[in-house]
mmCIF file of C-alpha atoms in Angstrom:
data_model
loop_
_atom_site.group_PDB
_atom_site.id
_atom_site.type_symbol
_atom_site.label_atom_id
_atom_site.label_comp_id
_atom_site.label_asym_id
_atom_site.label_seq_id
_atom_site.Cartn_x
_atom_site.Cartn_y
_atom_site.Cartn_z
ATOM 1 C CA MET A 240 87.958 79.053 113.495
ATOM 2 C CA ALA A 241 89.462 81.788 115.637
ATOM 3 C CA GLN A 242 89.309 81.410 119.410
ATOM 4 C CA ILE A 243 86.833 83.874 120.929
ATOM 5 C CA THR A 244 88.236 85.162 124.203
ATOM 6 C CA ALA A 245 86.510 86.962 127.064
ATOM 7 C CA ALA A 246 88.680 90.009 126.341
ATOM 8 C CA MET A 247 87.376 90.153 122.760
ATOM 9 C CA VAL A 248 83.778 89.945 123.969
ATOM 10 C CA LYS A 249 84.467 92.684 126.536
ATOM 11 C CA GLN A 250 86.006 94.947 123.884
ATOM 12 C CA LEU A 251 83.041 94.469 121.547
ATOM 13 C CA ARG A 252 80.595 95.164 124.373
ATOM 14 C CA GLU A 253 82.401 98.382 125.234
ATOM 15 C CA MET A 254 82.406 99.452 121.580
ATOM 16 C CA THR A 255 78.725 98.763 120.922
ATOM 17 C CA ASP A 256 76.881 98.647 124.283
ATOM 18 C CA SER A 257 75.418 95.319 123.120
ATOM 19 C CA PRO A 258 74.504 92.243 125.254
ATOM 20 C CA MET A 259 77.303 89.810 126.051
ATOM 21 C CA MET A 260 75.757 86.774 124.341
ATOM 22 C CA GLU A 261 74.989 88.755 121.181
ATOM 23 C CA CYS A 262 78.601 89.978 121.121
ATOM 24 C CA LYS A 263 79.875 86.426 121.419
ATOM 25 C CA LYS A 264 77.596 85.224 118.590
ATOM 26 C CA ALA A 265 78.732 88.123 116.406
ATOM 27 C CA LEU A 266 82.399 87.330 117.034
ATOM 28 C CA VAL A 267 81.838 83.677 116.161
ATOM 29 C CA GLU A 268 80.099 84.678 112.916
ATOM 30 C CA ALA A 269 82.899 87.146 112.130
ATOM 31 C CA ASP A 270 85.591 84.571 112.969
ATOM 32 C CA GLY A 271 87.065 86.816 115.636
ATOM 33 C CA ASP A 272 87.303 89.986 113.502
ATOM 34 C CA ILE A 273 86.190 92.858 115.779
ATOM 35 C CA GLU A 274 85.261 95.272 112.978
ATOM 36 C CA LYS A 275 83.247 92.620 111.115
ATOM 37 C CA ALA A 276 81.542 91.685 114.392
ATOM 38 C CA VAL A 277 80.450 95.310 114.796
ATOM 39 C CA ASP A 278 78.780 95.105 111.376
ATOM 40 C CA VAL A 279 77.114 91.819 112.339
ATOM 41 C CA LEU A 280 75.645 93.453 115.450
ATOM 42 C CA ARG A 281 74.489 96.455 113.469
ATOM 43 C CA LYS A 282 72.779 94.205 110.923
ATOM 44 C CA MET A 283 71.099 92.387 113.801
ATOM 45 C CA GLY A 284 69.935 95.772 115.069
ATOM 46 C CA VAL A 285 71.353 95.280 118.571
ATOM 47 C CA ALA A 286 74.345 97.639 118.426
ATOM 48 C CA LYS A 287 73.257 100.769 120.242
ATOM 49 C CA ALA A 288 76.421 102.714 119.518
ATOM 50 C CA VAL A 289 79.774 102.191 117.892
ATOM 51 C CA LYS A 290 82.727 103.642 119.722
ATOM 52 C CA ARG A 291 86.221 103.690 118.390
ATOM 53 C CA ALA A 292 88.398 101.119 120.105
ATOM 54 C CA GLY A 293 90.830 103.383 121.873
ATOM 55 C CA ARG A 294 94.260 101.912 122.067
ATOM 56 C CA ASP A 295 96.484 102.135 125.123
ATOM 57 C CA THR A 296 98.958 104.945 124.569
ATOM 58 C CA ASN A 297 101.318 107.314 126.314
ATOM 59 C CA GLU A 298 100.222 110.681 127.649
ATOM 60 C CA GLY A 299 100.636 113.908 125.738
ATOM 61 C CA THR A 300 98.762 116.705 124.044
ATOM 62 C CA VAL A 301 97.206 117.956 120.814
ATOM 63 C CA ALA A 302 98.273 121.466 119.811
ATOM 64 C CA THR A 303 97.332 123.846 117.003
ATOM 65 C CA TYR A 304 98.850 126.893 115.360
ATOM 66 C CA ILE A 305 97.212 129.469 113.085
ATOM 67 C CA SER A 306 99.110 132.322 111.400
ATOM 68 C CA GLU A 307 98.167 135.950 112.101
ATOM 69 C CA ASP A 308 96.377 136.295 108.761
ATOM 70 C CA GLY A 309 94.391 133.137 109.538
ATOM 71 C CA LYS A 310 95.283 131.439 106.263
ATOM 72 C CA LEU A 311 97.930 128.959 107.430
ATOM 73 C CA GLY A 312 97.858 126.482 110.276
ATOM 74 C CA ALA A 313 98.759 123.072 111.623
ATOM 75 C CA ILE A 314 97.607 120.533 114.184
ATOM 76 C CA LEU A 315 100.080 118.232 115.927
ATOM 77 C CA GLU A 316 100.103 115.439 118.503
ATOM 78 C CA LEU A 317 103.074 115.209 120.879
ATOM 79 C CA THR A 318 103.404 112.281 123.302
ATOM 80 C CA CYS A 319 105.172 111.883 126.635
ATOM 81 C CA GLU A 320 105.210 109.373 129.491
ATOM 82 C CA THR A 321 103.019 110.856 132.233
ATOM 83 C CA ASP A 322 99.875 112.936 132.542
ATOM 84 C CA PHE A 323 101.760 115.365 134.791
ATOM 85 C CA VAL A 324 104.116 116.257 131.954
ATOM 86 C CA GLY A 325 101.303 116.118 129.387
ATOM 87 C CA THR A 326 99.645 119.132 131.015
ATOM 88 C CA ASN A 327 102.885 120.973 131.837
ATOM 89 C CA PRO A 328 102.853 124.441 130.162
ATOM 90 C CA LYS A 329 106.470 123.963 129.031
ATOM 91 C CA PHE A 330 105.471 120.738 127.250
ATOM 92 C CA THR A 331 102.211 122.064 125.746
ATOM 93 C CA GLY A 332 103.989 125.268 124.676
ATOM 94 C CA PHE A 333 106.654 123.212 122.929
ATOM 95 C CA ALA A 334 103.908 121.283 121.105
ATOM 96 C CA ALA A 335 102.410 124.560 119.892
ATOM 97 C CA ASP A 336 105.844 125.726 118.725
ATOM 98 C CA LEU A 337 106.242 122.484 116.777
ATOM 99 C CA ALA A 338 102.859 123.054 115.130
ATOM 100 C CA LYS A 339 104.116 126.454 113.965
ATOM 101 C CA VAL A 340 107.213 124.813 112.434
ATOM 102 C CA VAL A 341 104.921 122.385 110.587
ATOM 103 C CA ALA A 342 102.791 125.230 109.228
ATOM 104 C CA GLU A 343 105.758 127.270 108.049
ATOM 105 C CA ASN A 344 107.880 124.433 106.618
ATOM 106 C CA ASP A 345 105.328 121.887 105.365
ATOM 107 C CA PRO A 346 107.453 118.792 106.177
ATOM 108 C CA ALA A 347 106.453 115.527 104.500
ATOM 109 C CA ASP A 348 106.725 113.385 107.629
ATOM 110 C CA VAL A 349 108.075 113.282 111.183
ATOM 111 C CA GLU A 350 111.655 112.688 110.054
ATOM 112 C CA ALA A 351 111.459 115.694 107.730
ATOM 113 C CA LEU A 352 110.032 117.759 110.597
ATOM 114 C CA LYS A 353 112.989 116.801 112.821
ATOM 115 C CA ALA A 354 115.347 118.205 110.185
ATOM 116 C CA CYS A 355 113.551 121.586 110.074
ATOM 117 C CA LYS A 356 115.125 124.651 111.645
ATOM 118 C CA MET A 357 113.750 125.687 115.046
ATOM 119 C CA GLY A 358 115.468 128.811 116.291
ATOM 120 C CA ASP A 359 119.218 128.355 116.020
ATOM 121 C CA ALA A 360 118.951 124.554 116.052
ATOM 122 C CA THR A 361 116.828 121.824 114.469
ATOM 123 C CA VAL A 362 113.596 120.306 115.730
ATOM 124 C CA ALA A 363 115.540 117.116 116.525
ATOM 125 C CA ASP A 364 117.984 119.092 118.661
ATOM 126 C CA GLU A 365 115.230 120.956 120.484
ATOM 127 C CA LEU A 366 113.295 117.744 121.058
ATOM 128 C CA THR A 367 116.372 116.097 122.560
ATOM 129 C CA GLU A 368 116.945 119.131 124.779
ATOM 130 C CA MET A 369 113.308 119.082 125.930
ATOM 131 C CA ILE A 370 113.627 115.384 126.797
ATOM 132 C CA HIS A 371 116.687 116.151 128.928
ATOM 133 C CA VAL A 372 115.069 119.157 130.652
ATOM 134 C CA ILE A 373 111.769 117.457 131.454
ATOM 135 C CA GLY A 374 113.211 114.009 132.070
ATOM 136 C CA GLU A 375 110.728 112.036 129.988
ATOM 137 C CA ASN A 376 110.848 110.518 126.558
ATOM 138 C CA MET A 377 108.602 112.228 124.026
ATOM 139 C CA LYS A 378 107.890 112.020 120.328
ATOM 140 C CA VAL A 379 105.853 113.620 117.580
ATOM 141 C CA ALA A 380 103.076 111.149 116.809
ATOM 142 C CA ARG A 381 101.488 112.917 113.815
ATOM 143 C CA PHE A 382 100.660 116.291 112.328
ATOM 144 C CA LYS A 383 98.686 117.931 109.522
ATOM 145 C CA ARG A 384 99.261 121.268 107.795
ATOM 146 C CA VAL A 385 96.209 123.261 106.646
ATOM 147 C CA SER A 386 95.923 126.352 104.439
ATOM 148 C CA VAL A 387 93.302 128.401 102.593
ATOM 149 C CA GLU A 388 93.718 130.939 99.798
ATOM 150 C CA SER A 389 90.495 132.910 100.207
ATOM 151 C CA GLY A 390 89.159 132.464 103.720
ATOM 152 C CA ALA A 391 90.417 131.726 107.207
ATOM 153 C CA LEU A 392 91.056 128.951 109.720
ATOM 154 C CA ALA A 393 89.716 128.464 113.236
ATOM 155 C CA SER A 394 90.876 126.015 115.894
ATOM 156 C CA TYR A 395 89.565 124.534 119.121
ATOM 157 C CA ILE A 396 91.328 122.581 121.869
ATOM 158 C CA HIS A 397 89.253 120.551 124.328
ATOM 159 C CA LEU A 398 89.760 118.245 127.319
ATOM 160 C CA GLY A 399 93.051 119.817 128.335
ATOM 161 C CA GLY A 400 94.712 119.065 125.025
ATOM 162 C CA LYS A 401 93.314 115.570 124.498
ATOM 163 C CA LEU A 402 91.182 116.713 121.573
ATOM 164 C CA GLY A 403 91.692 119.427 118.994
ATOM 165 C CA ASP A 404 90.714 120.515 115.505
ATOM 166 C CA ILE A 405 91.233 123.095 112.788
ATOM 167 C CA VAL A 406 88.353 124.108 110.512
ATOM 168 C CA SER A 407 88.815 125.721 107.085
ATOM 169 C CA PHE A 408 86.392 128.412 105.948
ATOM 170 C CA GLY A 409 86.124 129.999 102.517
ATOM 171 C CA PHE A 410 84.899 133.504 101.676
ATOM 172 C CA ALA A 411 85.697 136.310 99.242
ATOM 173 C CA ASN A 412 86.336 139.402 101.368
ATOM 174 C CA ASP A 413 89.400 139.581 103.636
ATOM 175 C CA ALA A 414 87.456 141.831 106.003
ATOM 176 C CA THR A 415 85.166 138.916 106.849
ATOM 177 C CA ALA A 416 87.976 137.276 108.844
ATOM 178 C CA THR A 417 87.966 140.113 111.386
ATOM 179 C CA ALA A 418 84.191 140.463 111.710
ATOM 180 C CA ASP A 419 82.885 139.488 115.150
ATOM 181 C CA GLU A 420 79.975 137.602 113.570
ATOM 182 C CA PHE A 421 82.390 135.396 111.628
ATOM 183 C CA LYS A 422 84.795 134.896 114.524
ATOM 184 C CA ASN A 423 81.964 133.776 116.826
ATOM 185 C CA PHE A 424 80.601 131.475 114.123
ATOM 186 C CA ALA A 425 84.038 129.998 113.392
ATOM 187 C CA HIS A 426 84.644 129.300 117.094
ATOM 188 C CA ASP A 427 81.248 127.599 117.420
ATOM 189 C CA VAL A 428 81.874 125.421 114.352
ATOM 190 C CA ALA A 429 85.311 124.391 115.622
ATOM 191 C CA MET A 430 83.710 123.503 118.955
ATOM 192 C CA GLN A 431 81.026 121.518 117.101
ATOM 193 C CA VAL A 432 83.693 119.478 115.303
ATOM 194 C CA ALA A 433 85.353 118.635 118.616
ATOM 195 C CA ALA A 434 82.079 117.680 120.292
ATOM 196 C CA SER A 435 80.276 115.785 117.533
ATOM 197 C CA ALA A 436 83.128 114.134 115.569
ATOM 198 C CA PRO A 437 81.589 114.459 112.076
ATOM 199 C CA VAL A 438 82.934 112.198 109.306
ATOM 200 C CA ALA A 439 83.076 115.043 106.755
ATOM 201 C CA ALA A 440 82.286 118.736 106.398
ATOM 202 C CA ARG A 441 79.886 118.321 103.475
ATOM 203 C CA ARG A 442 77.823 115.461 102.113
ATOM 204 C CA GLU A 443 79.875 115.277 98.924
ATOM 205 C CA ASP A 444 83.034 114.869 101.020
ATOM 206 C CA VAL A 445 81.917 111.624 102.675
ATOM 207 C CA PRO A 446 84.125 108.877 101.184
ATOM 208 C CA ALA A 447 82.254 106.672 98.710
ATOM 209 C CA ASP A 448 83.305 103.511 100.557
ATOM 210 C CA VAL A 449 81.818 104.862 103.795
ATOM 211 C CA VAL A 450 78.503 105.590 102.055
ATOM 212 C CA ALA A 451 78.474 102.127 100.438
ATOM 213 C CA HIS A 452 79.295 100.477 103.745
ATOM 214 C CA GLU A 453 76.520 102.311 105.600
ATOM 215 C CA LYS A 454 73.960 101.600 102.890
ATOM 216 C CA ALA A 455 74.862 97.892 102.928
ATOM 217 C CA ILE A 456 74.217 97.845 106.678
ATOM 218 C CA TYR A 457 70.842 99.576 106.236
ATOM 219 C CA MET A 458 69.837 97.262 103.369
ATOM 220 C CA ALA A 459 70.634 94.254 105.562
ATOM 221 C CA GLN A 460 68.530 95.723 108.361
ATOM 222 C CA ALA A 461 65.659 96.428 105.938
ATOM 223 C CA ALA A 462 65.793 92.886 104.566
ATOM 224 C CA GLU A 463 64.929 91.620 108.051
ATOM 225 C CA SER A 464 61.595 93.454 107.779
ATOM 226 C CA GLY A 465 60.349 91.026 105.128
ATOM 227 C CA LYS A 466 58.879 93.912 103.136
ATOM 228 C CA PRO A 467 59.086 94.166 99.301
ATOM 229 C CA GLU A 468 62.465 95.135 97.852
ATOM 230 C CA PHE A 469 61.366 98.591 96.723
ATOM 231 C CA ILE A 470 60.208 99.321 100.283
ATOM 232 C CA GLN A 471 63.507 97.990 101.631
ATOM 233 C CA GLU A 472 65.346 100.395 99.329
ATOM 234 C CA LYS A 473 63.287 103.332 100.629
ATOM 235 C CA MET A 474 63.953 102.262 104.213
ATOM 236 C CA ALA A 475 67.704 102.112 103.549
ATOM 237 C CA VAL A 476 67.721 105.505 101.821
ATOM 238 C CA GLY A 477 65.826 106.987 104.760
ATOM 239 C CA LYS A 478 68.404 105.662 107.216
ATOM 240 C CA LEU A 479 71.206 106.952 104.995
ATOM 241 C CA GLU A 480 69.636 110.420 105.141
ATOM 242 C CA LYS A 481 69.616 110.151 108.926
ATOM 243 C CA PHE A 482 73.307 109.155 108.813
ATOM 244 C CA TYR A 483 74.107 112.303 106.810
ATOM 245 C CA LYS A 484 72.222 114.503 109.269
ATOM 246 C CA GLU A 485 74.083 112.984 112.200
ATOM 247 C CA CYS A 486 77.563 112.670 110.679
ATOM 248 C CA VAL A 487 77.999 115.489 108.135
ATOM 249 C CA LEU A 488 79.069 118.735 109.817
ATOM 250 C CA THR A 489 76.968 121.154 107.762
ATOM 251 C CA GLU A 490 73.850 119.015 108.212
ATOM 252 C CA GLN A 491 74.237 118.459 111.953
ATOM 253 C CA GLU A 492 72.062 120.202 114.502
ATOM 254 C CA PHE A 493 73.979 122.967 116.252
ATOM 255 C CA ILE A 494 75.045 121.716 119.687
ATOM 256 C CA LYS A 495 74.055 125.031 121.285
ATOM 257 C CA ASP A 496 70.651 125.207 119.585
ATOM 258 C CA SER A 497 69.062 122.048 118.160
ATOM 259 C CA SER A 498 66.473 124.110 116.265
ATOM 260 C CA THR A 499 69.070 125.095 113.663
ATOM 261 C CA THR A 500 71.767 123.368 111.621
ATOM 262 C CA ILE A 501 75.362 124.374 110.933
ATOM 263 C CA ALA A 502 74.425 125.096 107.295
ATOM 264 C CA GLU A 503 71.682 127.459 108.463
ATOM 265 C CA LEU A 504 74.146 129.178 110.789
ATOM 266 C CA ALA A 505 76.497 129.650 107.819
ATOM 267 C CA LYS A 506 73.699 131.310 105.832
ATOM 268 C CA GLY A 507 72.976 133.617 108.752
ATOM 269 C CA VAL A 508 76.581 134.730 109.194
ATOM 270 C CA SER A 509 76.949 135.150 105.413
ATOM 271 C CA LYS A 510 74.045 137.579 105.453
ATOM 272 C CA ALA A 511 75.443 139.403 108.499
ATOM 273 C CA VAL A 512 78.873 139.978 106.925
ATOM 274 C CA SER A 513 77.623 140.399 103.326
ATOM 275 C CA ASP A 514 79.809 137.559 102.085
ATOM 276 C CA ASP A 515 79.393 133.898 101.145
ATOM 277 C CA VAL A 516 80.895 131.979 104.061
ATOM 278 C CA GLN A 517 81.490 128.286 103.321
ATOM 279 C CA ILE A 518 82.829 125.490 105.525
ATOM 280 C CA LEU A 519 85.484 123.786 103.414
ATOM 281 C CA GLY A 520 86.765 121.044 105.700
ATOM 282 C CA PHE A 521 88.429 120.193 108.997
ATOM 283 C CA GLU A 522 91.179 118.199 110.663
ATOM 284 C CA ARG A 523 90.299 116.619 114.009
ATOM 285 C CA PHE A 524 92.802 114.882 116.296
ATOM 286 C CA ALA A 525 91.680 112.896 119.336
ATOM 287 C CA PHE A 526 94.781 112.035 121.358
ATOM 288 C CA GLY A 527 95.983 108.446 120.906
ATOM 289 C CA GLU A 528 93.695 107.826 117.950
ATOM 290 C CA GLU A 529 95.238 106.747 114.648
#
C-alpha cells in the first residue's frame, strides 16, 4: 500500500476542487495513483472540475509562424530561466524565427531542428549565440509543423506567450483566405481554442480511448442511481453528449455569444463567402504542459 502524503492530497484537491477527506479516501482506493484517484472522485460524483497538474518549469514563451499564403505554419515552445527574459522582445522574436525554421524545414525532432540552417549559421549556433547575448540558458522544448493543401491557417497567442494555438481550416476557393468574413471567423475560432481547450476539433476526432474512458465514468455514476440498466445506459449516453458539447470545438458554444455554436458560425461564414469552410484541426500549446 502506497503512503498517502499531505502533498498528494493537496495536489488532488487543487486538481478537482474536492473535499480533503474525499481526496484522501480516493488516493487510498487508488493506491496513491493521482490519475486513478481523479477517476475515483468522478465516479463518486464529488469532483467538481479536473485541472491538469501543471508541473514546475522554467519560464519562456509559445510562438507561432504562418506563411504569407496561409498554408504552412508551426508552433514552438522556447524556455529560459526568468520571466523577465521570457517576455523580452529579443527572446520572443527569436522563438518566432525558430517557428519559421520549423515550418520551412520540417525537422523530425529538436536535434534535427538544431542542425537546420538559420541565416548563415545553424539553429544550434544561433541558439548558443542567443544564450551568450541574453545571459540565460534556453532550450527548445517542443514544436509542431502544420500545413493545409486547400485552405488556410490561423493562430492566436494569449497570456503574453504562455498559451498559443494554430487552427487549420479547409475550403475550396483561394479567395476565401483573404475575405474579411473568413479572417474574422478564423481569429475567433483560434481564440476559442485558446480559451476553451477543446479535446478535438470534431466529434469523430476524439480518440476512442478518451470516449471509452468518459463513458466508463458515466456508467459508474449511473450505476449509483440504482435504476435499471437500460436507464443507466441512457443516462451515460446523455452525459457523453454533454461531454461532446463541452469538449469538441465545433460543438462548443461560442465564447462571444452562447446562443450559437462554432459549427453554426462556420455555416454562416460559408454562406457569406460562398464556399464550404470546414475546421480541420488545431494544435494548442500551454506553456510548460507536456
